[in-house]
Short mmCIF file of C-alpha atoms in Angstrom, two decimals:
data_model
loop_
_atom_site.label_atom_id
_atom_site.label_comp_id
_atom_site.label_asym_id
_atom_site.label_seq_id
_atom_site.Cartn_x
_atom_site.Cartn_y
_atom_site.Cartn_z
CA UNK A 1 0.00 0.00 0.00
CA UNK A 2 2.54 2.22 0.90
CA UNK A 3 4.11 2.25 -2.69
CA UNK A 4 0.75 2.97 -4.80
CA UNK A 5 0.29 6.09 -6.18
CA UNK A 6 -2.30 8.57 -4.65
CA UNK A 7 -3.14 12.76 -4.66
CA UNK A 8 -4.12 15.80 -2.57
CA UNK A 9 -6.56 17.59 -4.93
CA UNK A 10 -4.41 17.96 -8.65
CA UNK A 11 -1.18 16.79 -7.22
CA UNK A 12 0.04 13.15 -7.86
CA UNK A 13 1.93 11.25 -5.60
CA UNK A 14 4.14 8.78 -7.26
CA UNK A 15 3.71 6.05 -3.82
CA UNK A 16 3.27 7.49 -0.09
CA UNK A 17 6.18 8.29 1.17
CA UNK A 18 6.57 11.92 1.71
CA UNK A 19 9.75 13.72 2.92
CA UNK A 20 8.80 16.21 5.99
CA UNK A 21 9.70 19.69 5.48
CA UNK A 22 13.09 20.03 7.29
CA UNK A 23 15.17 22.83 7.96
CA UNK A 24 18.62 22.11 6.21
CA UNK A 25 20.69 25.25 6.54
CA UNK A 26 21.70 25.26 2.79
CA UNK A 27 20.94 28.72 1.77
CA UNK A 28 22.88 31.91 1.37
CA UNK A 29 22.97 34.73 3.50
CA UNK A 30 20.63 36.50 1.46
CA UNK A 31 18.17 33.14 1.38
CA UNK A 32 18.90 31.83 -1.89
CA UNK A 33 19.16 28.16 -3.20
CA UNK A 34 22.80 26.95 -3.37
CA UNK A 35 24.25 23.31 -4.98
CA UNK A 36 24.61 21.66 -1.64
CA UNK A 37 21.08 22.44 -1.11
CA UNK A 38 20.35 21.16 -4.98
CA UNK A 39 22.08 17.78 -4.54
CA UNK A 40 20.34 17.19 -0.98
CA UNK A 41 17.04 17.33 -3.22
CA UNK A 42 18.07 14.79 -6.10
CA UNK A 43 19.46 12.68 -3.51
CA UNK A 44 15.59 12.29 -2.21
CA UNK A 45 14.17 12.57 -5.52
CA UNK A 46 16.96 9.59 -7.10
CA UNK A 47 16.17 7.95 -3.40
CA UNK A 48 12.40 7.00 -4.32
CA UNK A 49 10.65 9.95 -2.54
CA UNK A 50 7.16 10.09 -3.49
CA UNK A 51 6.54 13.32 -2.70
CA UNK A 52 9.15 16.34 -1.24
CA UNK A 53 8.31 19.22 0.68
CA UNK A 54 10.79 21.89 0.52
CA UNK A 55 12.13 23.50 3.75
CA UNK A 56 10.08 27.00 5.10
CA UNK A 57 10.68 29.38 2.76
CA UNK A 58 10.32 32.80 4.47
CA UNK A 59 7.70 35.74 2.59
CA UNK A 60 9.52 38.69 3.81
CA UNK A 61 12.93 39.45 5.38
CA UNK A 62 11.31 39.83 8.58
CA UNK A 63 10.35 36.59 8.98
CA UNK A 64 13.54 34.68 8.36
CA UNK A 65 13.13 32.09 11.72
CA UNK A 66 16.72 30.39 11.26
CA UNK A 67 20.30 31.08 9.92
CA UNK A 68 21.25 30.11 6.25
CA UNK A 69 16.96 29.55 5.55
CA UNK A 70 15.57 29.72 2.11
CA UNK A 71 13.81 32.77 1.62
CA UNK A 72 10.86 33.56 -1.13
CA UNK A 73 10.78 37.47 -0.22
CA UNK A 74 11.12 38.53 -3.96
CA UNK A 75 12.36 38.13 -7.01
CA UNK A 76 15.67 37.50 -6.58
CA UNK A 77 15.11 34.09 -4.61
CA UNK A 78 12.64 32.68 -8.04
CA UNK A 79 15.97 31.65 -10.35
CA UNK A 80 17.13 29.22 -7.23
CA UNK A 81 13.49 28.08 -6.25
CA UNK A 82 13.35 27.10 -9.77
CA UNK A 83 16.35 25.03 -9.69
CA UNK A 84 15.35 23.39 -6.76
CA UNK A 85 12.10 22.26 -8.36
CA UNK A 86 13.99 20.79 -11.44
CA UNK A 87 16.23 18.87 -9.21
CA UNK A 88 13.40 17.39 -8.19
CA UNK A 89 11.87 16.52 -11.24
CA UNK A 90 14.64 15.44 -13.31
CA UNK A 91 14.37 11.93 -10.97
CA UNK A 92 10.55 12.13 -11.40
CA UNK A 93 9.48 13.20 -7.97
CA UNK A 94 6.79 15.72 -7.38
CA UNK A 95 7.72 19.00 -4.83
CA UNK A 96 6.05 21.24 -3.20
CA UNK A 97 7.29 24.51 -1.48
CA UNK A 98 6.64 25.25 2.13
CA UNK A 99 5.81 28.63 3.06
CA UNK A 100 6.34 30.46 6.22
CA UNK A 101 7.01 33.55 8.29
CA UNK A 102 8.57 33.15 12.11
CA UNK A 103 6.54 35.75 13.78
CA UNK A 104 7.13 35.56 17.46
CA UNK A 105 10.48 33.09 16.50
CA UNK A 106 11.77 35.40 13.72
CA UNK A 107 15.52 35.97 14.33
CA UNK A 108 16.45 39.52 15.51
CA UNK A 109 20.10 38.87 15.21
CA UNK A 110 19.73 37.77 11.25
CA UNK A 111 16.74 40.12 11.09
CA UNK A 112 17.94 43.49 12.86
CA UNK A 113 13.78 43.60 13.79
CA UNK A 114 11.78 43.12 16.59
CA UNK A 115 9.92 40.05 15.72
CA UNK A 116 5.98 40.75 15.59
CA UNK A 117 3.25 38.06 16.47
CA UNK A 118 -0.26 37.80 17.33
CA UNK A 119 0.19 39.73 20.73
CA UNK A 120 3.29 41.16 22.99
CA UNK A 121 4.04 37.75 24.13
CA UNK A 122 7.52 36.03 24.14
CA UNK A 123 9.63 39.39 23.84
CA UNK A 124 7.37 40.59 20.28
CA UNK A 125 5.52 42.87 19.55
CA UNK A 126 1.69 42.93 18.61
CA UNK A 127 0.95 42.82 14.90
CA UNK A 128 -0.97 45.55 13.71
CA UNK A 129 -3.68 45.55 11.14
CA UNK A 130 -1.43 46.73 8.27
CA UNK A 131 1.40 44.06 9.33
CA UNK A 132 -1.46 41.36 8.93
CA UNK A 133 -2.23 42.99 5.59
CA UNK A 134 0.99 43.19 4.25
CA UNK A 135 2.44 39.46 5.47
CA UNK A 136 -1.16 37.99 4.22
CA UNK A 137 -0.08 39.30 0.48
CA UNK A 138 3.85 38.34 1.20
CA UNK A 139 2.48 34.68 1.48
CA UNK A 140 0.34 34.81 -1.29
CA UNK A 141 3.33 36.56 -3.52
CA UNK A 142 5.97 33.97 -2.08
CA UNK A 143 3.11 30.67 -3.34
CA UNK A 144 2.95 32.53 -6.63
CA UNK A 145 6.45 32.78 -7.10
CA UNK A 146 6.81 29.18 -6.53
CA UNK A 147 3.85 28.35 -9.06
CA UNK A 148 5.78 30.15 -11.32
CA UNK A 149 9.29 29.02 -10.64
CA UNK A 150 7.45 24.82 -11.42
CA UNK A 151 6.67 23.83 -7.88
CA UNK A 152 3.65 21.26 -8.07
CA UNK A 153 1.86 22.74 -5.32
CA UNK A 154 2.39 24.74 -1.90
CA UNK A 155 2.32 24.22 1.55
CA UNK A 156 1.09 26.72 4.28
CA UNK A 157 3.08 25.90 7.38
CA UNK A 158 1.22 26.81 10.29
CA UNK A 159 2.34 24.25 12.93
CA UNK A 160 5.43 24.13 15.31
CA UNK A 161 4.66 27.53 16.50
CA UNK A 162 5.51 29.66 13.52
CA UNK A 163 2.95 33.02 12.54
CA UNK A 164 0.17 30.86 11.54
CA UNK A 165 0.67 28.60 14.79
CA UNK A 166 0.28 31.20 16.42
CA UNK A 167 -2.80 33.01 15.87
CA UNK A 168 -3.98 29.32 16.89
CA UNK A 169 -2.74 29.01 20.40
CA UNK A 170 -4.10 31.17 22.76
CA UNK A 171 -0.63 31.44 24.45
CA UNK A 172 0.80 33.43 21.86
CA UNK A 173 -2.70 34.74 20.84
CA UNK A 174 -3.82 37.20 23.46
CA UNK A 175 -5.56 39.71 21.44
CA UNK A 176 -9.13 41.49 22.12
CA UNK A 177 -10.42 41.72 18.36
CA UNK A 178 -11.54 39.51 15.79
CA UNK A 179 -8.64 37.76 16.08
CA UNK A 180 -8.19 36.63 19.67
CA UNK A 181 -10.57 34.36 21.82
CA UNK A 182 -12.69 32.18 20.27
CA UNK A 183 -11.17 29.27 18.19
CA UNK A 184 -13.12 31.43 15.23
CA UNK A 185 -11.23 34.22 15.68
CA UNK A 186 -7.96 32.55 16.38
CA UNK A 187 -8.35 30.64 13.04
CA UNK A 188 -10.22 34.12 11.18
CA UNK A 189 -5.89 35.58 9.82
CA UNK A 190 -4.83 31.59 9.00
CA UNK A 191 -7.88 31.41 7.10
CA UNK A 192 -7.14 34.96 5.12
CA UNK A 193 -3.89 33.66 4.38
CA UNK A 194 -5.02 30.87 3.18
CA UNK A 195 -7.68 32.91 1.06
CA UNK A 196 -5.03 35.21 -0.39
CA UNK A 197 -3.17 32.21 -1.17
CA UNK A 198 -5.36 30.42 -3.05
CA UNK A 199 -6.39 33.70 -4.83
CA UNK A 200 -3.03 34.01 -6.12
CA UNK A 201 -2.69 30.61 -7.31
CA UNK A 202 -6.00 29.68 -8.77
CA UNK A 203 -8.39 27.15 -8.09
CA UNK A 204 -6.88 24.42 -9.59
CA UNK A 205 -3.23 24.48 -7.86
CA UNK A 206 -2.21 22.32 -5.19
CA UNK A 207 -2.35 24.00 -1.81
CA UNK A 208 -1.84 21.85 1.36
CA UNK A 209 -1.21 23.08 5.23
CA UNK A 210 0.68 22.07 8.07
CA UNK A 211 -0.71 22.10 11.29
CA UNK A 212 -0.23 21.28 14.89
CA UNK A 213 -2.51 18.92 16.24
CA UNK A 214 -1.54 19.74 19.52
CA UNK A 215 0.60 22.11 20.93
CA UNK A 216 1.60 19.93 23.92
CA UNK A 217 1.00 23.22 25.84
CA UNK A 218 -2.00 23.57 28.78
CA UNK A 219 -2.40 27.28 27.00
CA UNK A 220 -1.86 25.77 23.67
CA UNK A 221 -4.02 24.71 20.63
CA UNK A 222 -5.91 21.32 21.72
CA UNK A 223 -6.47 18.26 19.26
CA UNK A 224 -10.52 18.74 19.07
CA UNK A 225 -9.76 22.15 18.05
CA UNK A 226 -7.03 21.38 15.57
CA UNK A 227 -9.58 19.23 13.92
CA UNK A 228 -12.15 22.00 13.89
CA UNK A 229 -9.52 24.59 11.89
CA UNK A 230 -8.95 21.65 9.68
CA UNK A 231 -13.10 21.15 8.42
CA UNK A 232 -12.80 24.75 8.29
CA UNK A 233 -10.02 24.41 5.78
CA UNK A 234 -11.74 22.18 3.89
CA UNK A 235 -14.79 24.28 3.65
CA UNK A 236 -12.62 27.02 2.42
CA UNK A 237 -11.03 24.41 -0.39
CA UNK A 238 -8.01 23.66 0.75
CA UNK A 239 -6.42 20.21 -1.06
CA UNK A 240 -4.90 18.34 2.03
CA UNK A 241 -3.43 18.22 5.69
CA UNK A 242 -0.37 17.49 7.58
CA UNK A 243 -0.60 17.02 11.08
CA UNK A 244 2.52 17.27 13.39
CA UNK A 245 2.93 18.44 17.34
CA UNK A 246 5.07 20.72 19.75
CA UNK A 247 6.09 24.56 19.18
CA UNK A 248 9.18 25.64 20.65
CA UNK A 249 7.39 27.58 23.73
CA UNK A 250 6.05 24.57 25.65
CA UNK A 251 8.04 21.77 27.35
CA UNK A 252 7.50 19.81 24.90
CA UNK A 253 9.40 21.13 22.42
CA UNK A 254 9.02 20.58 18.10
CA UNK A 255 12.43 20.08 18.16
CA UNK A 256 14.53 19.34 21.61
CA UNK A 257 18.06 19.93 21.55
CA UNK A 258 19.14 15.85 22.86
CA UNK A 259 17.12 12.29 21.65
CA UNK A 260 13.79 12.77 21.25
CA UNK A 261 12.30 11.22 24.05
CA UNK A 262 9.32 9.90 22.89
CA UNK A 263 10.52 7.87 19.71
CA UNK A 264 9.57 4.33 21.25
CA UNK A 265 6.29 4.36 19.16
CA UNK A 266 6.11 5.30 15.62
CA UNK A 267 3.03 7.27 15.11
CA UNK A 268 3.13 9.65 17.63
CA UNK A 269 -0.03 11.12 16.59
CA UNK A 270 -2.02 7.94 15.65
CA UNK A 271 -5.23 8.68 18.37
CA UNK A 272 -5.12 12.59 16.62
CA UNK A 273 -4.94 11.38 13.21
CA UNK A 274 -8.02 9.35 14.37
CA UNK A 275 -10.00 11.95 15.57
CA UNK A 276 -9.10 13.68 11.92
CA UNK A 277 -10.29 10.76 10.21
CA UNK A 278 -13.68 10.35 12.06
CA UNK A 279 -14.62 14.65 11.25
CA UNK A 280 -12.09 15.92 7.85
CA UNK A 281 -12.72 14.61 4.36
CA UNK A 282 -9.45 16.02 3.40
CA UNK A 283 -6.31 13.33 2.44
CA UNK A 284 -3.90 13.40 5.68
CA UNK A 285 0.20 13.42 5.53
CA UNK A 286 1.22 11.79 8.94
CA UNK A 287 4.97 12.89 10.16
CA UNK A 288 5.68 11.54 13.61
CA UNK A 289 8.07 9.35 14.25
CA UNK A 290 8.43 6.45 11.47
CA UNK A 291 10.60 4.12 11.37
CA UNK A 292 9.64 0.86 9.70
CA UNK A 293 7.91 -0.16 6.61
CA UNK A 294 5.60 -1.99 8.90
CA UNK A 295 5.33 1.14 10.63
CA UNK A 296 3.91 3.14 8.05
CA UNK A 297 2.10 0.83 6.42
CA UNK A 298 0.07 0.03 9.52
CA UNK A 299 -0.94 3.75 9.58
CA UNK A 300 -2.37 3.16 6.15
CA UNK A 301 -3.85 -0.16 6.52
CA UNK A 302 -5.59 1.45 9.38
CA UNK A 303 -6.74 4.14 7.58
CA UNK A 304 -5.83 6.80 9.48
CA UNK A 305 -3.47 8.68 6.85
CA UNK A 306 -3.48 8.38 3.28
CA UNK A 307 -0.06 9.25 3.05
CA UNK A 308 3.38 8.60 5.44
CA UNK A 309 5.74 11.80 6.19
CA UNK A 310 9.45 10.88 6.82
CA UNK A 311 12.15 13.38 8.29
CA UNK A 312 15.34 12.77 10.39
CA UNK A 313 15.15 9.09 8.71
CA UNK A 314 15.85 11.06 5.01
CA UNK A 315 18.52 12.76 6.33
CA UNK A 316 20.59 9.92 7.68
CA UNK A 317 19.26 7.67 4.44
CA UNK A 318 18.01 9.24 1.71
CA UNK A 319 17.52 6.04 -0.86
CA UNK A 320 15.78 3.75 1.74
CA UNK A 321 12.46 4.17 0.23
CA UNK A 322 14.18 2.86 -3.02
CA UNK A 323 15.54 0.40 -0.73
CA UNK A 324 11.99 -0.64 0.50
CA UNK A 325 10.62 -0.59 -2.98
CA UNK A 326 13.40 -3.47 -4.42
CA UNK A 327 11.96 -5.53 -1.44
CA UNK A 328 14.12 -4.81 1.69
CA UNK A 329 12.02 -4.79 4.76
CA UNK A 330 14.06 -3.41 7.26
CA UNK A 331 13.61 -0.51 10.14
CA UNK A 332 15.43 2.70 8.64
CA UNK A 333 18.84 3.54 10.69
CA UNK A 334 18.05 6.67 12.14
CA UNK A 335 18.50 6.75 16.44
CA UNK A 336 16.67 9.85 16.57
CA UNK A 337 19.51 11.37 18.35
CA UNK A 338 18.53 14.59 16.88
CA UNK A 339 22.05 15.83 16.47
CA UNK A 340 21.29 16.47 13.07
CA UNK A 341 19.78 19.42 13.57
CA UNK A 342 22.79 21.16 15.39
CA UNK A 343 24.84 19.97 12.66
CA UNK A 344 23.06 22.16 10.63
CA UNK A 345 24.30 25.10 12.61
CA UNK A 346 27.91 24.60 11.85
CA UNK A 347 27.47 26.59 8.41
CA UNK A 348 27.86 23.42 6.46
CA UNK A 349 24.52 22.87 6.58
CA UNK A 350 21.49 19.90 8.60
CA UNK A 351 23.32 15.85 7.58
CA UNK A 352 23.58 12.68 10.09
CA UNK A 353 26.00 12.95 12.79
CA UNK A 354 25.89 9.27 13.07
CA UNK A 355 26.93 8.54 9.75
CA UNK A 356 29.62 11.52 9.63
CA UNK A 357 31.53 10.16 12.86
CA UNK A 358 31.73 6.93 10.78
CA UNK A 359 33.53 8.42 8.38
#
């Protein structure tokens, strides 16, 4: 099961393996694409990827979250996005660009600007009217770009406690309008992003979203209500879901510095993706924690995902779904030490530490 095709709205998946969006630390200073970046992406494409979702692009300078990030501000950034998308497709794999702003976790230091978020929480500043204006059209101009530049779809991120995130969770979300409060009004600017986005891309493009399913947080966005913003997506027309966990303001955090400590089951959000299943319409990406072919096909077999989202796995191994396909049945290598992610720090961009001490 895991290695028929399948699609979100007009995009084809070539079997059901997706790669994760995942921070790689590849880009420029100024955010553009560069070779290492290039070869990382026909290295999943030639590895049997059925689908690949780039890493958060950021809409404006402002919202750059992380050093050496891909931006999509303007366009400058479209020639590099564009060779990204053809590394993709010259091993026949679909990809689809994730787009994102940091808000509250935007990086001062890279930045020079106070970051700006739903409210004054976690040393921000309160959005105004006209910022929500203005990053609402960034988005849209950032999903256009990648339209243009041959991307076979976009994804909104609004999960792990980015901009989108959160409007969603009432810890970051403290406002008095339209905006704060209810679950309606936290969902109202995710939903005019979404809006512009789809405006600018047309009716017939591919646009997915990430979302948190639970922010792990007492203050944070709950799974009942994640499922709610999701049927509310799909009345607006949205083309498919990806559900994942944790921001990087609870205890819990998206991504913890040491071993993930709760890697012992793969599925982490199996009882979530349930609750999706029994109230959303809409095909479901599950990331959490997959390991085995077993694994994922389990998920599928139990219907509650339509497609399998792999990330630390691909960077340690990016052929093993190629490796599945010829018949192998084996669990994929990654420990989920995590140290991946503060290789990526180092300049040289995110790869296995594992796998380099080996060398």
């Amino acid at each position: 099961m895991l290695f028929s095709p399948t699609r979100f709205g007009t995009l084809h998946l070539r079997n059901r393996i997706a790669r994760s969006a995942t921070w790689e630390g590849m880009g420029t200073d100024e955010g553009l694409v560069t070779d290492a970046l290039l070869a990382l992406i026909g290295d999943l494409a030639k590895g049997g990827c059925g689908l690949i979702i780039s890493s958060h692009v950021y809409v404006e300078r402002e919202g750059q979250a992380s050093p050496r990030q891909v931006g999509g501000y303007d366009e400058s950034c479209k020639p590099g996005l564009a060779r990204q998308a053809a590394a993709a497709h010259e091993h026949g794999a679909p990809i689809v660009l994730q787009i994102s702003h940091g808000g509250l976790l935007s990086n001062a230091g890279i930045t020079g600007k106070k970051p700006i978020g739903p409210s004054a929480v976690e040393g921000g500043a309160a959005m105004t009217r006209e910022d929500m204006a203005r990053v609402a059209k960034t988005y849209a101009a950032a999903a256009a770009m990648g339209r243009e530049a041959g991307y076979d779809g976009v994804q909104i991120h609004a999960a792990h406690g980015y901009l989108l995130s959160q409007f969603l969770c009432p810890h970051c979300n403290q406002r008095n309008d339209e905006y704060g409060g209810s679950l309606e009004n936290r969902a109202r600017y995710p939903l005019e992003v979404y809006r512009a986005v789809r405006g600018a891309v047309g009716s017939a493009y591919p646009v997915l979203m990430k979302i948190n399913c639970t922010d792990f947080m007492p203050d944070g966005l709950a799974p009942d209500e994640a499922v709610e913003v999701c049927a509310m997506m799909e009345n607006a027309g949205l083309d498919a879901v990806e559900i994942s966990g944790g921001t990087h303001f609870g205890s819990r955090n998206a991504f913890p510095a040491g071993k993930i400590p709760f890697s012992a089951t793969e599925g982490y959000y199996r009882e979530e993706a349930r609750l999706y299943k029994s109230k959303v319409a809409l095909p479901l990406l599950l990331v959490g924690g997959f390991r085995s072919l077993a694994g994922a096909n389990g998920i599928l077999k139990d219907g509650l995902a339509d497609a399998v989202a792999f990330s630390r796995p691909l960077i340690r191994e990016p052929d093993f779904p190629a490796r599945w396909m010829a018949g192998a049945s084996d669990t994929t290598a990654c420990i989920s030490c995590n140290l991946c992610h503060q290789k990526g720090r180092d300049g040289r961009g995110i790869r296995c530490a594992v796998e380099e001490k080996g060398t």
